[in-house]
Amino acid sequence: MRSESVPAGRTFLEEARRAQIIGCAIDTLAAEGYSRATMARIAERARVSKSVIVYHFATKERVFEQVVAEVFQSATDALRPHLDAETTPADKLRAYIAGRVQFLSTHQAHMLALFEIWMNLRSDDGALRMSEADAESTVDAIEQLLAAGQASGDFGDFSARVMAMAVRQAIDGVLLQLRVDPHLDLDEYARELVALFDRATRRTS
């Protein structure tokens, strides 16, 4: 959890407690699933009372919203150095794919928790709170990278939007495989995905 800055109105101790609760919520969701990730279970794992969680977040749903924000921010922070180290669109695409799969390897609990929330958190009217629209910015970023590669001549002729969706869904598929096989060889999976999209995006002439 990051603690470089503390929002106005909160002390460092309050921010540390919030981070602890979010971390315990992630672990509870990943280990026990959404239906068992109650305030009581999260409080038990954090070794605090339910009232402490209510004080900091008011509701379980607010805790889960912060879990989503934490996972997205952690994934972005982990990926940025990989992308910044590369200069060409092709190398950045390879770094993106490998970096996202590596994040799955090093942050399995984060991603499993996100999956549980994504598939189960609902609004008052019963509709799922999260949808494909919540991943739109991710797809947009990949599409922009692919379009830049086409403009520079690094990539061939294809629909940048369709390819961007394929990249994201292929990476999301790794998480589904991990839920079935926790011992999945992610290094090999990353190499195969990189090679697959290298072939799919390269110029043919």
Coordinates of N, CA and C in Angstrom, one line a residue:
M1 N 0.8 -1.2 0.0 CA 0.0 0.0 0.0 C 0.9 1.3 0.0
R2 N 0.4 2.3 -0.7 CA 1.2 3.5 -0.8 C 0.8 4.4 0.4
S3 N 1.8 5.2 0.9 CA 1.6 6.2 1.9 C 2.4 7.4 1.7
E4 N 2.7 7.7 0.4 CA 3.5 8.9 0.1 C 2.8 10.2 0.5
S5 N 1.5 10.2 0.3 CA 0.7 11.4 0.6 C -0.5 11.0 1.3
V6 N -1.0 11.9 2.2 CA -2.2 11.7 3.0 C -3.2 12.7 2.6
P7 N -4.4 12.3 2.2 CA -5.5 13.3 1.9 C -5.7 14.3 3.0
A8 N -6.1 15.4 2.6 CA -6.4 16.5 3.6 C -7.5 16.0 4.6
G9 N -7.3 16.2 5.8 CA -8.3 15.8 6.8 C -8.0 14.5 7.5
R10 N -7.0 13.8 7.0 CA -6.6 12.5 7.6 C -5.2 12.5 8.1
T11 N -5.0 11.8 9.2 CA -3.7 11.7 9.8 C -3.0 10.5 9.2
F12 N -1.7 10.4 9.4 CA -0.9 9.3 8.9 C -1.5 8.0 9.5
L13 N -1.8 8.0 10.8 CA -2.3 6.8 11.4 C -3.7 6.4 10.8
E14 N -4.5 7.3 10.5 CA -5.8 7.0 9.9 C -5.6 6.4 8.5
E15 N -4.7 7.0 7.8 CA -4.4 6.5 6.4 C -3.8 5.1 6.5
A16 N -2.9 4.8 7.5 CA -2.3 3.5 7.6 C -3.4 2.5 8.0
R17 N -4.4 2.9 8.8 CA -5.4 2.0 9.2 C -6.3 1.6 8.0
R18 N -6.6 2.7 7.2 CA -7.4 2.4 6.0 C -6.7 1.5 5.0
A19 N -5.4 1.7 4.9 CA -4.6 0.8 4.0 C -4.6 -0.6 4.5
Q20 N -4.5 -0.8 5.8 CA -4.5 -2.1 6.4 C -5.9 -2.8 6.1
I21 N -7.0 -2.1 6.3 CA -8.3 -2.6 6.0 C -8.5 -3.0 4.6
I22 N -8.0 -2.2 3.7 CA -8.1 -2.5 2.2 C -7.3 -3.7 1.9
G23 N -6.1 -3.8 2.5 CA -5.2 -5.0 2.3 C -5.9 -6.3 2.8
C24 N -6.6 -6.2 3.9 CA -7.3 -7.4 4.5 C -8.5 -7.7 3.7
A25 N -9.2 -6.7 3.1 CA -10.3 -6.9 2.3 C -9.8 -7.7 1.0
I26 N -8.7 -7.3 0.4 CA -8.1 -7.9 -0.7 C -7.9 -9.4 -0.4
D27 N -7.2 -9.6 0.7 CA -6.9 -11.0 1.1 C -8.1 -11.9 1.3
T28 N -9.1 -11.3 2.0 CA -10.4 -12.0 2.2 C -11.1 -12.3 1.0
L29 N -11.2 -11.4 0.1 CA -11.9 -11.6 -1.2 C -11.2 -12.7 -2.0
A30 N -9.8 -12.6 -2.0 CA -9.1 -13.6 -2.8 C -9.1 -15.0 -2.2
A31 N -9.1 -15.1 -0.9 CA -9.1 -16.4 -0.3 C -10.5 -17.0 -0.1
E32 N -11.5 -16.2 0.1 CA -12.8 -16.7 0.5 C -13.9 -16.4 -0.4
G33 N -13.7 -15.5 -1.4 CA -14.7 -15.2 -2.3 C -15.6 -14.0 -1.8
Y34 N -16.4 -13.5 -2.7 CA -17.2 -12.3 -2.5 C -18.3 -12.6 -1.4
S35 N -18.9 -13.7 -1.4 CA -20.0 -13.9 -0.5 C -19.6 -14.1 1.0
R36 N -18.3 -14.5 1.2 CA -17.8 -14.6 2.5 C -17.0 -13.4 3.0
A37 N -16.8 -12.4 2.1 CA -16.0 -11.3 2.4 C -16.9 -10.2 3.1
T38 N -17.4 -10.6 4.3 CA -18.3 -9.7 5.1 C -17.4 -8.8 5.9
M39 N -18.1 -7.8 6.4 CA -17.4 -6.8 7.3 C -16.8 -7.6 8.5
A40 N -17.5 -8.6 9.0 CA -17.0 -9.3 10.1 C -15.7 -10.1 9.8
R41 N -15.7 -10.7 8.6 CA -14.5 -11.5 8.2 C -13.3 -10.6 7.9
I42 N -13.6 -9.4 7.3 CA -12.5 -8.5 7.0 C -12.0 -7.9 8.4
A43 N -12.9 -7.6 9.3 CA -12.5 -7.1 10.6 C -11.6 -8.1 11.4
E44 N -12.1 -9.4 11.2 CA -11.3 -10.5 11.9 C -9.9 -10.6 11.4
R45 N -9.8 -10.5 10.1 CA -8.4 -10.6 9.5 C -7.6 -9.4 9.8
A46 N -8.2 -8.2 9.9 CA -7.5 -7.0 10.3 C -7.3 -6.9 11.8
R47 N -7.9 -7.7 12.5 CA -7.8 -7.7 14.0 C -8.3 -6.4 14.6
V48 N -9.4 -5.9 14.0 CA -10.1 -4.7 14.5 C -11.6 -5.1 14.7
S49 N -12.3 -4.2 15.3 CA -13.8 -4.4 15.4 C -14.5 -3.9 14.1
K50 N -15.7 -4.3 13.8 CA -16.4 -3.9 12.7 C -16.6 -2.4 12.7
S51 N -16.7 -1.8 13.9 CA -17.0 -0.4 14.0 C -15.8 0.4 13.5
V52 N -14.6 -0.1 13.6 CA -13.4 0.6 13.0 C -13.6 0.7 11.5
I53 N -14.0 -0.4 10.9 CA -14.2 -0.3 9.4 C -15.3 0.7 9.1
V54 N -16.4 0.6 9.8 CA -17.5 1.6 9.6 C -17.0 3.0 9.8
Y55 N -16.2 3.3 10.7 CA -15.7 4.6 11.0 C -14.9 5.1 9.7
H56 N -14.1 4.2 9.2 CA -13.2 4.7 8.1 C -13.9 4.6 6.7
F57 N -14.9 3.7 6.5 CA -15.4 3.5 5.2 C -17.0 3.6 5.1
A58 N -17.6 3.5 6.3 CA -19.1 3.6 6.3 C -19.7 2.3 5.9
T59 N -19.4 1.7 4.7 CA -20.1 0.5 4.3 C -19.0 -0.4 3.6
K60 N -19.4 -1.7 3.5 CA -18.6 -2.7 2.9 C -18.4 -2.3 1.4
E61 N -19.4 -1.8 0.8 CA -19.3 -1.4 -0.6 C -18.3 -0.3 -0.8
R62 N -18.1 0.6 0.1 CA -17.1 1.6 0.0 C -15.7 1.0 0.2
V63 N -15.6 0.0 1.0 CA -14.3 -0.7 1.1 C -14.0 -1.3 -0.3
F64 N -15.0 -2.0 -0.9 CA -14.7 -2.6 -2.2 C -14.4 -1.6 -3.3
E65 N -15.0 -0.5 -3.2 CA -14.7 0.6 -4.2 C -13.2 1.0 -4.0
Q66 N -12.7 1.1 -2.8 CA -11.3 1.4 -2.6 C -10.4 0.3 -3.0
V67 N -10.9 -0.9 -2.8 CA -10.1 -2.1 -3.3 C -9.8 -2.0 -4.8
V68 N -10.9 -1.7 -5.6 CA -10.8 -1.5 -7.0 C -9.8 -0.4 -7.3
A69 N -9.9 0.7 -6.7 CA -9.0 1.9 -6.9 C -7.5 1.4 -6.6
E70 N -7.3 0.7 -5.5 CA -6.0 0.2 -5.1 C -5.4 -0.7 -6.2
V71 N -6.2 -1.6 -6.7 CA -5.7 -2.6 -7.7 C -5.3 -1.9 -9.0
F72 N -6.2 -1.0 -9.4 CA -5.9 -0.2 -10.7 C -4.7 0.6 -10.5
Q73 N -4.5 1.3 -9.4 CA -3.4 2.1 -9.2 C -2.1 1.3 -9.1
S74 N -2.2 0.2 -8.4 CA -1.0 -0.7 -8.2 C -0.5 -1.2 -9.6
A75 N -1.5 -1.6 -10.4 CA -1.2 -2.2 -11.7 C -0.5 -1.1 -12.6
T76 N -1.1 0.1 -12.5 CA -0.5 1.2 -13.3 C 0.9 1.5 -12.9
D77 N 1.1 1.6 -11.6 CA 2.5 1.9 -11.0 C 3.5 0.8 -11.4
A78 N 3.0 -0.4 -11.4 CA 4.0 -1.5 -11.7 C 4.3 -1.5 -13.2
L79 N 3.4 -1.1 -14.0 CA 3.6 -1.2 -15.5 C 4.4 -0.1 -16.0
R80 N 4.2 1.1 -15.4 CA 4.8 2.3 -16.0 C 6.3 2.2 -16.3
P81 N 7.2 1.7 -15.3 CA 8.6 1.6 -15.6 C 8.9 0.7 -16.8
H82 N 8.1 -0.3 -17.0 CA 8.4 -1.2 -18.2 C 8.1 -0.5 -19.5
L83 N 7.1 0.3 -19.5 CA 6.8 1.1 -20.7 C 7.7 2.2 -21.0
D84 N 8.1 2.9 -19.9 CA 9.1 4.0 -20.0 C 10.4 3.6 -20.5
A85 N 10.8 2.3 -20.2 CA 12.1 1.8 -20.6 C 12.2 1.5 -22.1
E86 N 11.1 1.5 -22.8 CA 11.0 1.1 -24.2 C 10.8 2.4 -25.1
T87 N 11.2 2.3 -26.3 CA 11.1 3.5 -27.2 C 10.2 3.3 -28.4
T88 N 10.1 2.1 -29.0 CA 9.3 1.8 -30.1 C 8.0 1.3 -29.7
P89 N 6.9 1.5 -30.6 CA 5.6 1.0 -30.3 C 5.6 -0.6 -30.1
A90 N 6.4 -1.3 -31.0 CA 6.4 -2.7 -30.9 C 7.0 -3.2 -29.5
D91 N 8.1 -2.5 -29.1 CA 8.7 -2.9 -27.8 C 7.8 -2.5 -26.6
K92 N 7.1 -1.4 -26.8 CA 6.1 -1.0 -25.7 C 5.0 -2.0 -25.6
L93 N 4.5 -2.5 -26.8 CA 3.4 -3.5 -26.7 C 3.9 -4.8 -26.0
R94 N 5.1 -5.2 -26.4 CA 5.7 -6.4 -25.7 C 5.8 -6.2 -24.2
A95 N 6.3 -5.0 -23.9 CA 6.5 -4.7 -22.4 C 5.1 -4.6 -21.7
Y96 N 4.1 -4.1 -22.4 CA 2.8 -4.0 -21.8 C 2.2 -5.4 -21.5
I97 N 2.3 -6.3 -22.5 CA 1.7 -7.6 -22.3 C 2.5 -8.4 -21.2
A98 N 3.8 -8.3 -21.3 CA 4.6 -9.1 -20.3 C 4.5 -8.5 -18.9
G99 N 4.4 -7.1 -18.9 CA 4.2 -6.5 -17.6 C 2.9 -6.8 -16.9
R100 N 1.8 -6.8 -17.7 CA 0.5 -7.1 -17.1 C 0.4 -8.5 -16.6
V101 N 1.0 -9.5 -17.4 CA 1.0 -10.9 -16.9 C 1.9 -11.0 -15.6
Q102 N 3.0 -10.3 -15.6 CA 3.9 -10.3 -14.5 C 3.2 -9.8 -13.2
F103 N 2.3 -8.7 -13.4 CA 1.6 -8.2 -12.3 C 0.6 -9.3 -11.7
L104 N 0.1 -10.1 -12.6 CA -0.8 -11.2 -12.2 C 0.0 -12.2 -11.3
S105 N 1.3 -12.3 -11.7 CA 2.1 -13.3 -10.9 C 2.5 -12.7 -9.6
T106 N 2.8 -11.4 -9.5 CA 3.2 -10.8 -8.2 C 2.1 -10.3 -7.4
H107 N 0.9 -10.1 -7.9 CA -0.3 -9.6 -7.2 C -1.5 -10.4 -7.5
Q108 N -1.4 -11.7 -7.3 CA -2.5 -12.6 -7.5 C -3.7 -12.3 -6.7
A109 N -3.5 -12.0 -5.4 CA -4.6 -11.7 -4.5 C -5.3 -10.4 -5.0
H110 N -4.5 -9.4 -5.4 CA -5.2 -8.2 -5.9 C -6.1 -8.5 -7.1
M111 N -5.6 -9.3 -8.0 CA -6.4 -9.5 -9.2 C -7.6 -10.4 -8.9
L112 N -7.4 -11.4 -8.0 CA -8.6 -12.3 -7.7 C -9.6 -11.5 -6.9
A113 N -9.2 -10.5 -6.1 CA -10.1 -9.7 -5.4 C -10.9 -8.8 -6.4
L114 N -10.2 -8.2 -7.3 CA -10.8 -7.4 -8.4 C -11.9 -8.2 -9.1
F115 N -11.5 -9.5 -9.5 CA -12.4 -10.3 -10.2 C -13.7 -10.6 -9.4
E116 N -13.5 -10.9 -8.1 CA -14.7 -11.1 -7.3 C -15.6 -9.9 -7.2
I117 N -15.1 -8.7 -7.1 CA -15.9 -7.5 -7.0 C -16.5 -7.3 -8.4
W118 N -15.7 -7.4 -9.5 CA -16.2 -7.2 -10.8 C -17.5 -8.0 -11.1
M119 N -17.4 -9.3 -10.7 CA -18.5 -10.2 -11.0 C -19.7 -10.2 -10.0
N120 N -19.6 -9.5 -8.9 CA -20.6 -9.6 -7.9 C -21.1 -8.3 -7.3
L121 N -20.4 -7.2 -7.3 CA -20.8 -6.0 -6.7 C -22.0 -5.4 -7.5
R122 N -23.1 -5.1 -6.8 CA -24.3 -4.7 -7.5 C -24.8 -3.4 -6.8
S123 N -25.5 -2.6 -7.6 CA -26.1 -1.3 -7.2 C -27.4 -1.7 -6.5
D124 N -28.1 -0.7 -6.0 CA -29.4 -0.9 -5.3 C -30.4 -1.5 -6.2
D125 N -30.4 -1.3 -7.5 CA -31.4 -1.8 -8.4 C -31.0 -3.2 -8.8
G126 N -29.9 -3.8 -8.3 CA -29.6 -5.2 -8.7 C -28.6 -5.3 -9.8
A127 N -28.3 -4.2 -10.5 CA -27.4 -4.2 -11.7 C -26.0 -4.3 -11.2
L128 N -25.2 -5.0 -12.0 CA -23.7 -5.0 -11.7 C -23.1 -3.6 -11.7
R129 N -22.3 -3.3 -10.7 CA -21.8 -2.0 -10.6 C -20.6 -1.7 -11.6
M130 N -19.9 -2.8 -12.0 CA -18.8 -2.7 -12.9 C -19.1 -3.4 -14.2
S131 N -18.7 -2.8 -15.3 CA -18.9 -3.4 -16.7 C -17.7 -3.1 -17.6
E132 N -17.9 -3.4 -18.8 CA -16.8 -3.2 -19.8 C -16.5 -1.7 -19.9
A133 N -17.5 -0.8 -19.6 CA -17.2 0.6 -19.6 C -16.1 1.0 -18.6
D134 N -16.0 0.2 -17.5 CA -14.9 0.5 -16.5 C -13.5 0.2 -17.0
A135 N -13.4 -0.6 -18.1 CA -12.1 -0.9 -18.6 C -11.9 -0.1 -19.9
E136 N -12.7 0.8 -20.2 CA -12.6 1.6 -21.5 C -11.3 2.3 -21.6
S137 N -10.8 2.9 -20.5 CA -9.6 3.6 -20.5 C -8.4 2.7 -20.9
T138 N -8.4 1.5 -20.4 CA -7.4 0.5 -20.6 C -7.3 0.2 -22.1
V139 N -8.5 -0.1 -22.7 CA -8.6 -0.4 -24.1 C -8.2 0.8 -24.9
D140 N -8.6 2.0 -24.5 CA -8.2 3.2 -25.3 C -6.7 3.4 -25.3
A141 N -6.0 3.1 -24.2 CA -4.5 3.3 -24.1 C -3.9 2.3 -25.1
I142 N -4.3 1.0 -25.1 CA -3.7 0.0 -26.0 C -4.0 0.4 -27.4
E143 N -5.2 0.9 -27.7 CA -5.6 1.3 -29.1 C -4.7 2.4 -29.6
Q144 N -4.4 3.4 -28.7 CA -3.5 4.5 -29.0 C -2.1 4.0 -29.3
L145 N -1.6 3.1 -28.6 CA -0.3 2.5 -28.8 C -0.2 1.8 -30.1
L146 N -1.3 1.0 -30.5 CA -1.3 0.3 -31.7 C -1.4 1.3 -32.9
A147 N -2.2 2.3 -32.7 CA -2.4 3.3 -33.8 C -1.1 4.1 -34.1
A148 N -0.4 4.3 -33.0 CA 0.9 5.0 -33.1 C 1.9 4.1 -33.9
G149 N 1.9 2.8 -33.6 CA 2.7 1.9 -34.3 C 2.4 1.7 -35.7
Q150 N 1.1 1.8 -36.1 CA 0.7 1.8 -37.5 C 1.2 3.0 -38.2
A151 N 1.1 4.2 -37.5 CA 1.5 5.4 -38.1 C 3.0 5.5 -38.4
S152 N 3.8 4.8 -37.5 CA 5.2 4.8 -37.6 C 5.7 3.7 -38.5
G153 N 4.8 2.8 -38.9 CA 5.2 1.7 -39.8 C 5.7 0.5 -39.0
D154 N 5.6 0.5 -37.7 CA 6.0 -0.7 -36.9 C 5.0 -1.8 -37.0
F155 N 3.7 -1.4 -37.2 CA 2.7 -2.4 -37.2 C 2.0 -2.5 -38.6
G156 N 1.3 -3.6 -38.9 CA 0.7 -3.7 -40.1 C -0.7 -3.1 -40.1
D157 N -1.5 -3.5 -41.1 CA -2.9 -3.0 -41.3 C -3.9 -3.9 -40.6
F158 N -4.5 -3.3 -39.6 CA -5.6 -4.0 -38.9 C -6.4 -3.0 -38.1
S159 N -7.5 -3.4 -37.5 CA -8.3 -2.5 -36.7 C -7.7 -2.4 -35.4
A160 N -7.2 -1.2 -35.0 CA -6.5 -1.0 -33.8 C -7.5 -1.2 -32.6
R161 N -8.7 -0.9 -32.8 CA -9.7 -1.1 -31.7 C -9.9 -2.6 -31.4
V162 N -10.1 -3.4 -32.5 CA -10.3 -4.8 -32.3 C -9.1 -5.5 -31.7
M163 N -7.9 -5.1 -32.2 CA -6.7 -5.7 -31.7 C -6.5 -5.3 -30.2
A164 N -6.9 -4.0 -29.8 CA -6.7 -3.6 -28.5 C -7.7 -4.4 -27.6
M165 N -8.9 -4.7 -28.0 CA -9.8 -5.5 -27.3 C -9.2 -6.9 -27.1
A166 N -8.6 -7.4 -28.2 CA -8.1 -8.8 -28.1 C -6.9 -8.9 -27.1
V167 N -6.1 -7.9 -27.1 CA -5.0 -7.8 -26.1 C -5.5 -7.9 -24.7
R168 N -6.5 -7.0 -24.4 CA -7.0 -6.9 -23.1 C -7.7 -8.2 -22.7
Q169 N -8.5 -8.8 -23.5 CA -9.2 -10.0 -23.2 C -8.3 -11.2 -23.1
A170 N -7.2 -11.2 -23.8 CA -6.2 -12.3 -23.7 C -5.5 -12.2 -22.3
I171 N -5.2 -11.0 -21.9 CA -4.6 -10.8 -20.6 C -5.6 -11.2 -19.4
D172 N -6.8 -10.7 -19.6 CA -7.9 -11.1 -18.6 C -8.1 -12.6 -18.5
G173 N -7.9 -13.3 -19.7 CA -8.0 -14.7 -19.7 C -7.0 -15.4 -18.9
V174 N -5.8 -14.8 -18.7 CA -4.8 -15.4 -17.8 C -5.3 -15.6 -16.4
L175 N -6.1 -14.6 -15.9 CA -6.6 -14.6 -14.6 C -7.6 -15.8 -14.4
L176 N -8.4 -16.0 -15.5 CA -9.4 -17.1 -15.4 C -8.6 -18.4 -15.4
Q177 N -7.5 -18.5 -16.1 CA -6.7 -19.7 -16.0 C -6.1 -19.9 -14.7
L178 N -5.7 -18.8 -14.1 CA -5.1 -18.9 -12.7 C -6.1 -19.4 -11.7
R179 N -7.3 -19.1 -11.8 CA -8.4 -19.5 -10.9 C -8.5 -21.0 -11.0
V180 N -8.3 -21.6 -12.2 CA -8.4 -23.0 -12.4 C -7.1 -23.7 -12.0
D181 N -6.0 -23.1 -12.3 CA -4.7 -23.7 -12.1 C -3.7 -22.7 -11.4
P182 N -3.7 -22.6 -10.1 CA -2.9 -21.7 -9.4 C -1.4 -21.8 -9.7
H183 N -1.0 -22.9 -10.2 CA 0.4 -23.2 -10.5 C 0.8 -22.9 -12.0
L184 N -0.1 -22.2 -12.7 CA 0.1 -21.9 -14.1 C 1.5 -21.2 -14.3
D185 N 2.2 -21.7 -15.3 CA 3.5 -21.1 -15.6 C 3.3 -19.7 -16.3
L186 N 3.4 -18.7 -15.5 CA 3.0 -17.3 -16.1 C 4.2 -16.8 -17.0
D187 N 5.4 -17.2 -16.7 CA 6.5 -16.7 -17.6 C 6.3 -17.3 -19.0
E188 N 5.9 -18.6 -19.1 CA 5.7 -19.1 -20.4 C 4.5 -18.5 -21.0
Y189 N 3.4 -18.3 -20.2 CA 2.2 -17.7 -20.7 C 2.5 -16.3 -21.3
A190 N 3.3 -15.5 -20.6 CA 3.7 -14.2 -21.1 C 4.4 -14.3 -22.4
R191 N 5.4 -15.2 -22.5 CA 6.2 -15.3 -23.7 C 5.3 -15.7 -24.9
E192 N 4.3 -16.6 -24.7 CA 3.5 -17.0 -25.7 C 2.5 -15.9 -26.2
L193 N 2.0 -15.1 -25.2 CA 1.2 -14.0 -25.6 C 1.9 -12.9 -26.4
V194 N 3.1 -12.6 -25.9 CA 4.0 -11.7 -26.6 C 4.2 -12.1 -28.0
A195 N 4.6 -13.4 -28.2 CA 4.9 -13.9 -29.5 C 3.6 -13.9 -30.4
L196 N 2.5 -14.2 -29.8 CA 1.2 -14.2 -30.5 C 0.9 -12.9 -31.1
F197 N 0.9 -11.8 -30.3 CA 0.6 -10.5 -30.7 C 1.7 -9.8 -31.5
D198 N 2.9 -10.3 -31.4 CA 4.0 -9.9 -32.3 C 3.7 -10.3 -33.7
R199 N 3.2 -11.6 -33.8 CA 2.9 -12.0 -35.2 C 1.6 -11.4 -35.7
A200 N 0.7 -11.1 -34.8 CA -0.6 -10.5 -35.2 C -0.5 -9.1 -35.7
T201 N 0.5 -8.4 -35.1 CA 0.6 -6.9 -35.4 C 1.7 -6.6 -36.4
R202 N 2.6 -7.5 -36.7 CA 3.7 -7.1 -37.5 C 3.3 -6.8 -39.0
R203 N 4.1 -6.1 -39.7 CA 3.9 -5.8 -41.1 C 4.2 -7.0 -41.9
T204 N 3.4 -7.2 -42.9 CA 3.5 -8.4 -43.7 C 4.3 -8.2 -45.0
S205 N 4.7 -7.0 -45.3 CA 5.5 -6.7 -46.5 C 6.4 -5.6 -46.2

